[in-house]
JSON list of C-alpha atoms in Angstrom, two decimals:
[
{"chain": "O", "resi": 1, "resn": "VAL", "atom": "CA", "xyz": [90.43, 7.53, 68.89]},
{"chain": "O", "resi": 2, "resn": "GLU", "atom": "CA", "xyz": [90.35, 5.56, 65.68]},
{"chain": "O", "resi": 3, "resn": "ALA", "atom": "CA", "xyz": [93.99, 6.47, 64.97]},
{"chain": "O", "resi": 4, "resn": "ALA", "atom": "CA", "xyz": [95.04, 5.40, 68.48]},
{"chain": "O", "resi": 5, "resn": "GLU", "atom": "CA", "xyz": [93.23, 2.09, 68.02]},
{"chain": "O", "resi": 6, "resn": "ALA", "atom": "CA", "xyz": [94.87, 1.54, 64.64]},
{"chain": "O", "resi": 7, "resn": "ASP", "atom": "CA", "xyz": [98.33, 2.36, 66.01]},
{"chain": "O", "resi": 8, "resn": "SER", "atom": "CA", "xyz": [97.98, 0.24, 69.16]},
{"chain": "O", "resi": 9, "resn": "GLY", "atom": "CA", "xyz": [95.95, -2.64, 67.78]},
{"chain": "O", "resi": 10, "resn": "ARG", "atom": "CA", "xyz": [93.68, -2.33, 70.83]},
{"chain": "O", "resi": 11, "resn": "ARG", "atom": "CA", "xyz": [90.06, -1.26, 71.10]},
{"chain": "O", "resi": 12, "resn": "ILE", "atom": "CA", "xyz": [89.31, 1.75, 73.29]},
{"chain": "O", "resi": 13, "resn": "ASP", "atom": "CA", "xyz": [85.85, 1.10, 74.72]},
{"chain": "O", "resi": 14, "resn": "VAL", "atom": "CA", "xyz": [85.62, 4.09, 77.06]},
{"chain": "O", "resi": 15, "resn": "LEU", "atom": "CA", "xyz": [87.33, 7.47, 77.12]},
{"chain": "O", "resi": 16, "resn": "ARG", "atom": "CA", "xyz": [88.42, 8.93, 80.44]},
{"chain": "O", "resi": 17, "resn": "VAL", "atom": "CA", "xyz": [88.96, 12.67, 80.74]},
{"chain": "O", "resi": 18, "resn": "ASP", "atom": "CA", "xyz": [90.11, 15.15, 83.33]},
{"chain": "O", "resi": 19, "resn": "GLY", "atom": "CA", "xyz": [91.08, 18.80, 83.30]},
{"chain": "O", "resi": 20, "resn": "GLY", "atom": "CA", "xyz": [88.95, 21.90, 83.13]},
{"chain": "O", "resi": 21, "resn": "MET", "atom": "CA", "xyz": [87.06, 20.88, 80.00]},
{"chain": "O", "resi": 22, "resn": "SER", "atom": "CA", "xyz": [85.92, 17.70, 81.73]},
{"chain": "O", "resi": 23, "resn": "ARG", "atom": "CA", "xyz": [83.62, 19.94, 83.77]},
{"chain": "O", "resi": 24, "resn": "ASN", "atom": "CA", "xyz": [81.95, 21.29, 80.62]},
{"chain": "O", "resi": 25, "resn": "ALA", "atom": "CA", "xyz": [78.91, 19.06, 80.05]},
{"chain": "O", "resi": 26, "resn": "THR", "atom": "CA", "xyz": [78.44, 20.27, 76.46]},
{"chain": "O", "resi": 27, "resn": "PHE", "atom": "CA", "xyz": [82.03, 19.43, 75.56]},
{"chain": "O", "resi": 28, "resn": "VAL", "atom": "CA", "xyz": [81.93, 16.01, 77.21]},
{"chain": "O", "resi": 29, "resn": "GLN", "atom": "CA", "xyz": [78.67, 15.13, 75.45]},
{"chain": "O", "resi": 30, "resn": "ALA", "atom": "CA", "xyz": [80.12, 16.28, 72.12]},
{"chain": "O", "resi": 31, "resn": "LEU", "atom": "CA", "xyz": [83.20, 14.12, 72.78]},
{"chain": "O", "resi": 32, "resn": "ALA", "atom": "CA", "xyz": [81.01, 11.09, 73.47]},
{"chain": "O", "resi": 33, "resn": "ASN", "atom": "CA", "xyz": [79.02, 11.72, 70.31]},
{"chain": "O", "resi": 34, "resn": "ALA", "atom": "CA", "xyz": [82.10, 12.37, 68.15]},
{"chain": "O", "resi": 35, "resn": "SER", "atom": "CA", "xyz": [83.95, 9.30, 69.43]},
{"chain": "O", "resi": 36, "resn": "ARG", "atom": "CA", "xyz": [80.81, 7.14, 69.55]},
{"chain": "O", "resi": 37, "resn": "ARG", "atom": "CA", "xyz": [82.01, 5.92, 72.95]},
{"chain": "O", "resi": 38, "resn": "PRO", "atom": "CA", "xyz": [81.07, 6.57, 76.56]},
{"chain": "O", "resi": 39, "resn": "VAL", "atom": "CA", "xyz": [83.14, 9.22, 78.33]},
{"chain": "O", "resi": 40, "resn": "GLU", "atom": "CA", "xyz": [83.97, 8.97, 82.02]},
{"chain": "O", "resi": 41, "resn": "THR", "atom": "CA", "xyz": [84.99, 12.12, 83.87]},
{"chain": "O", "resi": 42, "resn": "SER", "atom": "CA", "xyz": [87.51, 12.13, 86.68]},
{"chain": "O", "resi": 43, "resn": "PRO", "atom": "CA", "xyz": [86.31, 13.05, 90.16]},
{"chain": "O", "resi": 44, "resn": "VAL", "atom": "CA", "xyz": [89.43, 15.26, 90.34]},
{"chain": "O", "resi": 45, "resn": "ALA", "atom": "CA", "xyz": [89.65, 17.88, 87.59]},
{"chain": "O", "resi": 46, "resn": "ASP", "atom": "CA", "xyz": [93.45, 18.15, 87.86]},
{"chain": "O", "resi": 47, "resn": "ALA", "atom": "CA", "xyz": [94.23, 14.46, 87.96]},
{"chain": "O", "resi": 48, "resn": "THR", "atom": "CA", "xyz": [97.89, 14.90, 87.02]},
{"chain": "O", "resi": 49, "resn": "THR", "atom": "CA", "xyz": [98.84, 15.36, 90.65]},
{"chain": "O", "resi": 50, "resn": "VAL", "atom": "CA", "xyz": [96.78, 12.34, 91.67]},
{"chain": "O", "resi": 51, "resn": "GLY", "atom": "CA", "xyz": [98.58, 10.27, 89.04]},
{"chain": "O", "resi": 52, "resn": "ALA", "atom": "CA", "xyz": [101.95, 11.44, 90.32]},
{"chain": "O", "resi": 53, "resn": "GLY", "atom": "CA", "xyz": [100.94, 10.43, 93.84]},
{"chain": "O", "resi": 54, "resn": "TYR", "atom": "CA", "xyz": [99.79, 7.03, 92.65]},
{"chain": "O", "resi": 55, "resn": "LEU", "atom": "CA", "xyz": [103.10, 6.44, 90.87]},
{"chain": "O", "resi": 56, "resn": "ALA", "atom": "CA", "xyz": [105.02, 7.48, 93.97]},
{"chain": "O", "resi": 57, "resn": "GLY", "atom": "CA", "xyz": [102.92, 5.07, 96.05]},
{"chain": "O", "resi": 58, "resn": "LEU", "atom": "CA", "xyz": [103.60, 2.32, 93.54]},
{"chain": "O", "resi": 59, "resn": "ALA", "atom": "CA", "xyz": [107.34, 3.03, 93.74]},
{"chain": "O", "resi": 60, "resn": "VAL", "atom": "CA", "xyz": [107.42, 2.71, 97.54]},
{"chain": "O", "resi": 61, "resn": "GLY", "atom": "CA", "xyz": [105.13, -0.30, 97.74]},
{"chain": "O", "resi": 62, "resn": "VAL", "atom": "CA", "xyz": [101.81, 1.23, 98.81]},
{"chain": "O", "resi": 63, "resn": "TRP", "atom": "CA", "xyz": [100.34, -0.51, 95.76]},
{"chain": "O", "resi": 64, "resn": "LYS", "atom": "CA", "xyz": [101.81, -3.63, 94.20]},
{"chain": "O", "resi": 65, "resn": "SER", "atom": "CA", "xyz": [100.84, -3.16, 90.55]},
{"chain": "O", "resi": 66, "resn": "PHE", "atom": "CA", "xyz": [99.22, -0.97, 87.95]},
{"chain": "O", "resi": 67, "resn": "ASP", "atom": "CA", "xyz": [96.18, -3.23, 88.25]},
{"chain": "O", "resi": 68, "resn": "ASP", "atom": "CA", "xyz": [95.89, -2.16, 91.90]},
{"chain": "O", "resi": 69, "resn": "LEU", "atom": "CA", "xyz": [95.89, 1.46, 90.76]},
{"chain": "O", "resi": 70, "resn": "ALA", "atom": "CA", "xyz": [93.37, 0.80, 88.00]},
{"chain": "O", "resi": 71, "resn": "ALA", "atom": "CA", "xyz": [91.02, -0.71, 90.57]},
{"chain": "O", "resi": 72, "resn": "LEU", "atom": "CA", "xyz": [90.91, 2.67, 92.35]},
{"chain": "O", "resi": 73, "resn": "TRP", "atom": "CA", "xyz": [89.18, 4.39, 89.41]},
{"chain": "O", "resi": 74, "resn": "ARG", "atom": "CA", "xyz": [85.72, 5.69, 90.23]},
{"chain": "O", "resi": 75, "resn": "PRO", "atom": "CA", "xyz": [84.40, 8.13, 87.63]},
{"chain": "O", "resi": 76, "resn": "GLN", "atom": "CA", "xyz": [82.47, 11.20, 88.68]},
{"chain": "O", "resi": 77, "resn": "ALA", "atom": "CA", "xyz": [80.12, 10.67, 85.75]},
{"chain": "O", "resi": 78, "resn": "ARG", "atom": "CA", "xyz": [79.68, 8.48, 82.69]},
{"chain": "O", "resi": 79, "resn": "ILE", "atom": "CA", "xyz": [78.25, 10.16, 79.62]},
{"chain": "O", "resi": 80, "resn": "GLU", "atom": "CA", "xyz": [76.85, 7.98, 76.87]},
{"chain": "O", "resi": 81, "resn": "PRO", "atom": "CA", "xyz": [76.68, 9.06, 73.23]},
{"chain": "O", "resi": 82, "resn": "ASN", "atom": "CA", "xyz": [73.20, 10.38, 72.48]},
{"chain": "O", "resi": 83, "resn": "ALA", "atom": "CA", "xyz": [73.60, 11.44, 68.85]},
{"chain": "O", "resi": 84, "resn": "VAL", "atom": "CA", "xyz": [75.68, 10.57, 65.83]},
{"chain": "O", "resi": 85, "resn": "LEU", "atom": "CA", "xyz": [78.15, 13.20, 64.70]},
{"chain": "O", "resi": 86, "resn": "ASP", "atom": "CA", "xyz": [77.80, 13.99, 61.02]},
{"chain": "O", "resi": 87, "resn": "ARG", "atom": "CA", "xyz": [81.47, 14.01, 60.08]},
{"chain": "O", "resi": 88, "resn": "ALA", "atom": "CA", "xyz": [80.77, 15.30, 56.58]},
{"chain": "O", "resi": 89, "resn": "GLN", "atom": "CA", "xyz": [78.88, 18.28, 58.05]},
{"chain": "O", "resi": 90, "resn": "PHE", "atom": "CA", "xyz": [81.80, 18.94, 60.41]},
{"chain": "O", "resi": 91, "resn": "ALA", "atom": "CA", "xyz": [84.27, 18.83, 57.49]},
{"chain": "O", "resi": 92, "resn": "ARG", "atom": "CA", "xyz": [82.13, 21.32, 55.53]},
{"chain": "O", "resi": 93, "resn": "ALA", "atom": "CA", "xyz": [81.94, 23.66, 58.54]},
{"chain": "O", "resi": 94, "resn": "ALA", "atom": "CA", "xyz": [85.70, 23.44, 59.09]},
{"chain": "O", "resi": 95, "resn": "GLU", "atom": "CA", "xyz": [86.30, 24.24, 55.42]},
{"chain": "O", "resi": 96, "resn": "ARG", "atom": "CA", "xyz": [84.05, 27.34, 55.61]},
{"chain": "O", "resi": 97, "resn": "THR", "atom": "CA", "xyz": [86.02, 28.70, 58.58]},
{"chain": "O", "resi": 98, "resn": "ARG", "atom": "CA", "xyz": [89.51, 28.29, 57.13]},
{"chain": "O", "resi": 99, "resn": "ALA", "atom": "CA", "xyz": [89.81, 31.90, 55.91]},
{"chain": "O", "resi": 100, "resn": "TRP", "atom": "CA", "xyz": [88.06, 33.60, 58.84]},
{"chain": "O", "resi": 101, "resn": "ILE", "atom": "CA", "xyz": [91.30, 34.22, 60.71]},
{"chain": "O", "resi": 102, "resn": "PRO", "atom": "CA", "xyz": [94.17, 34.23, 58.22]},
{"chain": "O", "resi": 103, "resn": "ASP", "atom": "CA", "xyz": [96.84, 33.52, 60.86]},
{"chain": "O", "resi": 104, "resn": "LEU", "atom": "CA", "xyz": [95.03, 30.31, 61.79]},
{"chain": "O", "resi": 105, "resn": "SER", "atom": "CA", "xyz": [94.08, 29.19, 58.30]},
{"chain": "O", "resi": 106, "resn": "ALA", "atom": "CA", "xyz": [97.25, 27.09, 58.01]},
{"chain": "O", "resi": 107, "resn": "LEU", "atom": "CA", "xyz": [96.11, 24.88, 60.88]},
{"chain": "O", "resi": 108, "resn": "ASP", "atom": "CA", "xyz": [94.58, 21.58, 59.84]},
{"chain": "O", "resi": 109, "resn": "PHE", "atom": "CA", "xyz": [92.06, 19.76, 62.00]}
]
């Protein structure tokens, strides 16, 4: 999130997620804590198809603008950060796991 903000020059106040992991409360809470931002989950887990439909509707004039589409957003849930992620602890844990699976040890998180 911080890299996206730095690259875009814009603040990201809220994260919005969809997909299967958006239904995992533990993951979504961890994402809120790690990003230090609220996370809103989509009411539709597979929102890609909804987005495609919205763009098609925009193309044929059902909606006039992206602002019209943005106004349609209604999150299923909003999860607030409830803890501070200890990034140093995470880095130490990641370092300890590097050699556990040799084929994956070249990956860098």
